[in-house]
PDB file of C-alpha atoms in Angstrom:
ATOM      1  CA  UNK A   1    -112.769  -5.152  -5.576  1.00 34.00           C
ATOM      2  CA  UNK A   2    -111.887  -4.401  -2.016  1.00 33.00           C
ATOM      3  CA  UNK A   3    -114.924  -2.969  -0.121  1.00 33.00           C
ATOM      4  CA  UNK A   4    -114.481   0.993  -0.444  1.00 34.00           C
ATOM      5  CA  UNK A   5    -113.753   3.958   3.040  1.00 35.00           C
ATOM      6  CA  UNK A   6    -113.220   6.796   1.583  1.00 35.00           C
ATOM      7  CA  UNK A   7    -113.337   9.639   4.224  1.00 33.00           C
ATOM      8  CA  UNK A   8    -113.922  12.975   3.800  1.00 34.00           C
ATOM      9  CA  UNK A   9    -114.491  16.275   6.040  1.00 33.00           C
ATOM     10  CA  UNK A  10    -117.120  18.134   5.269  1.00 37.00           C
ATOM     11  CA  UNK A  11    -117.882  21.692   5.953  1.00 33.00           C
ATOM     12  CA  UNK A  12    -121.250  21.449   3.841  1.00 36.00           C
ATOM     13  CA  UNK A  13    -124.013  23.683   5.060  1.00 34.00           C
ATOM     14  CA  UNK A  14    -122.073  26.967   5.039  1.00 29.00           C
ATOM     15  CA  UNK A  15    -123.396  28.483   1.661  1.00 31.00           C
ATOM     16  CA  UNK A  16    -124.816  26.180  -0.873  1.00 35.00           C
ATOM     17  CA  UNK A  17    -122.009  25.329  -3.473  1.00 33.00           C
ATOM     18  CA  UNK A  18    -122.823  25.720  -7.094  1.00 30.00           C
ATOM     19  CA  UNK A  19    -122.315  23.101  -9.262  1.00 31.00           C
ATOM     20  CA  UNK A  20    -122.392  22.681 -13.378  1.00 29.00           C
ATOM     21  CA  UNK A  21    -126.212  20.975 -14.479  1.00 29.00           C
ATOM     22  CA  UNK A  22    -125.483  17.408 -14.979  1.00 33.00           C
ATOM     23  CA  UNK A  23    -124.761  17.339 -18.238  1.00 33.00           C
ATOM     24  CA  UNK A  24    -122.510  19.662 -18.123  1.00 36.00           C
ATOM     25  CA  UNK A  25    -119.914  17.751 -15.541  1.00 36.00           C
ATOM     26  CA  UNK A  26    -117.230  16.810 -16.722  1.00 37.00           C
ATOM     27  CA  UNK A  27    -116.332  12.946 -18.075  1.00 38.00           C
ATOM     28  CA  UNK A  28    -115.674  10.002 -14.839  1.00 35.00           C
ATOM     29  CA  UNK A  29    -111.202  10.093 -15.479  1.00 33.00           C
ATOM     30  CA  UNK A  30    -110.813   5.771 -15.912  1.00 33.00           C
ATOM     31  CA  UNK A  31    -109.026   5.238 -13.035  1.00 32.00           C
ATOM     32  CA  UNK A  32    -110.709   4.076  -9.797  1.00 36.00           C
ATOM     33  CA  UNK A  33    -112.986   6.166  -7.714  1.00 37.00           C
ATOM     34  CA  UNK A  34    -111.403   7.997  -4.859  1.00 40.00           C
ATOM     35  CA  UNK A  35    -114.706   9.408  -3.972  1.00 39.00           C
ATOM     36  CA  UNK A  36    -112.315  12.162  -2.307  1.00 52.00           C
ATOM     37  CA  UNK A  37    -115.330  14.881  -2.717  1.00 84.00           C
ATOM     38  CA  UNK A  38    -118.063  15.849  -1.860  1.00 89.00           C
ATOM     39  CA  UNK A  39    -120.295  18.532  -4.119  1.00 91.00           C
ATOM     40  CA  UNK A  40    -124.071  19.490  -3.020  1.00 92.00           C
ATOM     41  CA  UNK A  41    -126.462  21.390  -5.509  1.00 95.00           C
ATOM     42  CA  UNK A  42    -128.742  23.988  -4.292  1.00 95.00           C
ATOM     43  CA  UNK A  43    -131.803  21.555  -3.629  1.00 95.00           C
ATOM     44  CA  UNK A  44    -129.194  19.577  -1.190  1.00 95.00           C
ATOM     45  CA  UNK A  45    -127.924  22.023   0.616  1.00 93.00           C
ATOM     46  CA  UNK A  46    -131.060  23.654   2.054  1.00 94.00           C
ATOM     47  CA  UNK A  47    -132.277  19.752   2.549  1.00 95.00           C
ATOM     48  CA  UNK A  48    -129.417  19.218   4.553  1.00 94.00           C
ATOM     49  CA  UNK A  49    -129.583  22.835   6.422  1.00 94.00           C
ATOM     50  CA  UNK A  50    -133.403  22.103   7.017  1.00 95.00           C
ATOM     51  CA  UNK A  51    -132.862  18.557   8.014  1.00 94.00           C
ATOM     52  CA  UNK A  52    -130.150  19.598  11.009  1.00 93.00           C
ATOM     53  CA  UNK A  53    -132.418  22.397  11.724  1.00 94.00           C
ATOM     54  CA  UNK A  54    -135.171  20.863  12.657  1.00 93.00           C
ATOM     55  CA  UNK A  55    -133.352  18.004  14.330  1.00 91.00           C
ATOM     56  CA  UNK A  56    -131.679  20.234  16.871  1.00 90.00           C
ATOM     57  CA  UNK A  57    -135.507  22.085  17.397  1.00 92.00           C
ATOM     58  CA  UNK A  58    -137.002  18.450  18.098  1.00 89.00           C
ATOM     59  CA  UNK A  59    -134.073  16.923  19.995  1.00 87.00           C
ATOM     60  CA  UNK A  60    -133.976  14.000  18.102  1.00 87.00           C
ATOM     61  CA  UNK A  61    -132.679  11.919  15.214  1.00 88.00           C
ATOM     62  CA  UNK A  62    -133.235  12.928  11.265  1.00 90.00           C
ATOM     63  CA  UNK A  63    -132.397  10.412   9.276  1.00 92.00           C
ATOM     64  CA  UNK A  64    -132.738  11.596   5.083  1.00 94.00           C
ATOM     65  CA  UNK A  65    -132.047   9.790   2.066  1.00 96.00           C
ATOM     66  CA  UNK A  66    -129.663  11.117  -0.743  1.00 96.00           C
ATOM     67  CA  UNK A  67    -129.819  11.113  -4.493  1.00 97.00           C
ATOM     68  CA  UNK A  68    -126.891  12.063  -7.164  1.00 96.00           C
ATOM     69  CA  UNK A  69    -124.261  10.873  -9.141  1.00 95.00           C
ATOM     70  CA  UNK A  70    -120.872   8.878  -7.770  1.00 92.00           C
ATOM     71  CA  UNK A  71    -118.528  10.009  -9.734  1.00 89.00           C
ATOM     72  CA  UNK A  72    -114.771   8.153 -10.034  1.00 82.00           C
ATOM     73  CA  UNK A  73    -113.320  11.516  -9.203  1.00 85.00           C
ATOM     74  CA  UNK A  74    -116.087  12.584  -6.591  1.00 89.00           C
ATOM     75  CA  UNK A  75    -119.695  12.538  -4.882  1.00 93.00           C
ATOM     76  CA  UNK A  76    -122.183  14.652  -6.525  1.00 95.00           C
ATOM     77  CA  UNK A  77    -125.515  15.111  -4.140  1.00 96.00           C
ATOM     78  CA  UNK A  78    -128.693  16.171  -6.280  1.00 96.00           C
ATOM     79  CA  UNK A  79    -131.393  16.069  -3.969  1.00 96.00           C
ATOM     80  CA  UNK A  80    -132.303  15.286  -0.064  1.00 96.00           C
ATOM     81  CA  UNK A  81    -136.188  13.729   0.325  1.00 96.00           C
ATOM     82  CA  UNK A  82    -136.323  13.213   5.039  1.00 93.00           C
ATOM     83  CA  UNK A  83    -137.725  10.496   6.033  1.00 92.00           C
ATOM     84  CA  UNK A  84    -140.699  10.842   9.050  1.00 85.00           C
ATOM     85  CA  UNK A  85    -140.801   9.196  12.097  1.00 76.00           C
ATOM     86  CA  UNK A  86    -142.175   6.156  12.580  1.00 59.00           C
ATOM     87  CA  UNK A  87    -142.383   4.552  16.222  1.00 45.00           C
ATOM     88  CA  UNK A  88    -140.527   1.604  15.478  1.00 42.00           C
ATOM     89  CA  UNK A  89    -137.669   2.842  17.770  1.00 43.00           C
ATOM     90  CA  UNK A  90    -135.686   5.007  20.021  1.00 42.00           C
ATOM     91  CA  UNK A  91    -134.307   6.760  17.049  1.00 50.00           C
ATOM     92  CA  UNK A  92    -137.307   7.188  14.787  1.00 49.00           C
ATOM     93  CA  UNK A  93    -137.280   6.007  12.264  1.00 56.00           C
ATOM     94  CA  UNK A  94    -136.429   2.569  11.062  1.00 69.00           C
ATOM     95  CA  UNK A  95    -133.162   0.871   9.550  1.00 82.00           C
ATOM     96  CA  UNK A  96    -136.000  -0.774   7.316  1.00 86.00           C
ATOM     97  CA  UNK A  97    -137.538   1.971   6.798  1.00 85.00           C
ATOM     98  CA  UNK A  98    -134.504   4.290   5.385  1.00 89.00           C
ATOM     99  CA  UNK A  99    -133.055   1.014   3.365  1.00 92.00           C
ATOM    100  CA  UNK A 100    -136.294   0.594   1.343  1.00 92.00           C
ATOM    101  CA  UNK A 101    -136.899   3.796   0.634  1.00 93.00           C
ATOM    102  CA  UNK A 102    -133.535   5.554   0.173  1.00 94.00           C
ATOM    103  CA  UNK A 103    -132.470   3.345  -2.927  1.00 95.00           C
ATOM    104  CA  UNK A 104    -132.073   3.184  -6.857  1.00 95.00           C
ATOM    105  CA  UNK A 105    -132.753   4.828  -9.615  1.00 95.00           C
ATOM    106  CA  UNK A 106    -133.546   7.887  -7.087  1.00 95.00           C
ATOM    107  CA  UNK A 107    -131.790   7.413  -4.094  1.00 97.00           C
ATOM    108  CA  UNK A 108    -128.191   5.957  -3.564  1.00 95.00           C
ATOM    109  CA  UNK A 109    -127.910   6.401   0.036  1.00 95.00           C
ATOM    110  CA  UNK A 110    -128.460   8.080   3.220  1.00 94.00           C
ATOM    111  CA  UNK A 111    -127.971  10.804   5.323  1.00 94.00           C
ATOM    112  CA  UNK A 112    -129.232  10.855   9.666  1.00 91.00           C
ATOM    113  CA  UNK A 113    -128.466  13.502  12.403  1.00 90.00           C
ATOM    114  CA  UNK A 114    -125.974  12.960  15.889  1.00 85.00           C
ATOM    115  CA  UNK A 115    -127.057  16.060  18.023  1.00 78.00           C
ATOM    116  CA  UNK A 116    -126.160  13.860  21.529  1.00 74.00           C
ATOM    117  CA  UNK A 117    -122.783  15.468  22.676  1.00 77.00           C
ATOM    118  CA  UNK A 118    -120.050  13.501  23.272  1.00 78.00           C
ATOM    119  CA  UNK A 119    -119.421  14.205  27.377  1.00 80.00           C
ATOM    120  CA  UNK A 120    -121.836  17.518  26.889  1.00 78.00           C
ATOM    121  CA  UNK A 121    -119.076  18.809  24.467  1.00 78.00           C
ATOM    122  CA  UNK A 122    -118.304  17.986  21.688  1.00 80.00           C
ATOM    123  CA  UNK A 123    -120.795  16.109  18.578  1.00 80.00           C
ATOM    124  CA  UNK A 124    -120.230  12.826  17.923  1.00 80.00           C
ATOM    125  CA  UNK A 125    -118.062  13.626  14.201  1.00 83.00           C
ATOM    126  CA  UNK A 126    -118.453   9.666  13.187  1.00 87.00           C
ATOM    127  CA  UNK A 127    -120.698   7.080  12.237  1.00 87.00           C
ATOM    128  CA  UNK A 128    -121.278   4.442  14.846  1.00 86.00           C
ATOM    129  CA  UNK A 129    -121.346   0.779  14.992  1.00 87.00           C
ATOM    130  CA  UNK A 130    -125.583   0.894  14.159  1.00 87.00           C
ATOM    131  CA  UNK A 131    -124.526   3.232  11.315  1.00 89.00           C
ATOM    132  CA  UNK A 132    -122.132   0.925  10.111  1.00 90.00           C
ATOM    133  CA  UNK A 133    -124.568  -1.668  10.373  1.00 90.00           C
ATOM    134  CA  UNK A 134    -127.501  -0.405   8.458  1.00 90.00           C
ATOM    135  CA  UNK A 135    -124.920   1.098   5.279  1.00 92.00           C
ATOM    136  CA  UNK A 136    -124.571  -3.324   4.795  1.00 93.00           C
ATOM    137  CA  UNK A 137    -127.398  -3.647   5.085  1.00 92.00           C
ATOM    138  CA  UNK A 138    -128.047  -1.117   2.677  1.00 93.00           C
ATOM    139  CA  UNK A 139    -125.384  -2.398   0.179  1.00 93.00           C
ATOM    140  CA  UNK A 140    -126.231  -6.194   1.372  1.00 94.00           C
ATOM    141  CA  UNK A 141    -130.246  -4.781  -0.715  1.00 94.00           C
ATOM    142  CA  UNK A 142    -128.945  -2.689  -3.262  1.00 95.00           C
ATOM    143  CA  UNK A 143    -125.281  -4.566  -4.134  1.00 94.00           C
ATOM    144  CA  UNK A 144    -123.804  -0.946  -5.571  1.00 93.00           C
ATOM    145  CA  UNK A 145    -122.039   1.233  -3.713  1.00 92.00           C
ATOM    146  CA  UNK A 146    -123.649   3.469  -1.456  1.00 94.00           C
ATOM    147  CA  UNK A 147    -123.137   7.268  -0.306  1.00 95.00           C
ATOM    148  CA  UNK A 148    -123.526   7.781   3.610  1.00 94.00           C
ATOM    149  CA  UNK A 149    -123.502  11.055   5.638  1.00 94.00           C
ATOM    150  CA  UNK A 150    -123.634  12.684   9.194  1.00 92.00           C
ATOM    151  CA  UNK A 151    -124.324  15.947  10.326  1.00 92.00           C
ATOM    152  CA  UNK A 152    -122.857  16.409  13.280  1.00 89.00           C
ATOM    153  CA  UNK A 153    -122.992  20.241  13.743  1.00 86.00           C
ATOM    154  CA  UNK A 154    -125.291  23.155  11.392  1.00 83.00           C
ATOM    155  CA  UNK A 155    -121.996  23.351   9.187  1.00 82.00           C
ATOM    156  CA  UNK A 156    -120.190  19.949   8.743  1.00 87.00           C
ATOM    157  CA  UNK A 157    -121.198  16.333   8.170  1.00 89.00           C
ATOM    158  CA  UNK A 158    -118.468  13.332   7.310  1.00 91.00           C
ATOM    159  CA  UNK A 159    -119.576  11.631   4.557  1.00 93.00           C
ATOM    160  CA  UNK A 160    -118.092   8.317   3.020  1.00 92.00           C
ATOM    161  CA  UNK A 161    -118.821   6.158   0.193  1.00 90.00           C
ATOM    162  CA  UNK A 162    -119.386   2.589   0.741  1.00 83.00           C
ATOM    163  CA  UNK A 163    -120.460  -0.771  -1.192  1.00 74.00           C
ATOM    164  CA  UNK A 164    -118.324  -3.116  -2.104  1.00 64.00           C
TER     165      UNK A 164
END
């Protein structure tokens, strides 16, 4: 299967998105996945808002694990686990730590904040080359599609399903 890169600009942090319980979600269609929609359960929305607030207050990038389901037609994010900073590098969380921690069965990828501004005015809205390298390392370790997001404002994120 060719490598999937499904792009989506989201307003994820405006309010918690109410999604039915896992077993109440409609069955996934039997067509090739095009993850055109990300849905965030209330607990995940709260975790993302806290991640952004902490990142902004401390003026540093933070990384968290994302857990949930990558379905045929959507991605449901059920949980967020913020990783604590280490002295690993200037960004505070080593790529290896996020790859090791943010894998199956509980987690299926990562989210990180972009608080730096391009020209001091607008946020970086997409993954950097280094981000893509970490996504590739994640796939090599876990051999499955992953969910990846970058929060770039209090209310907006850019997310992709990436993998095989």
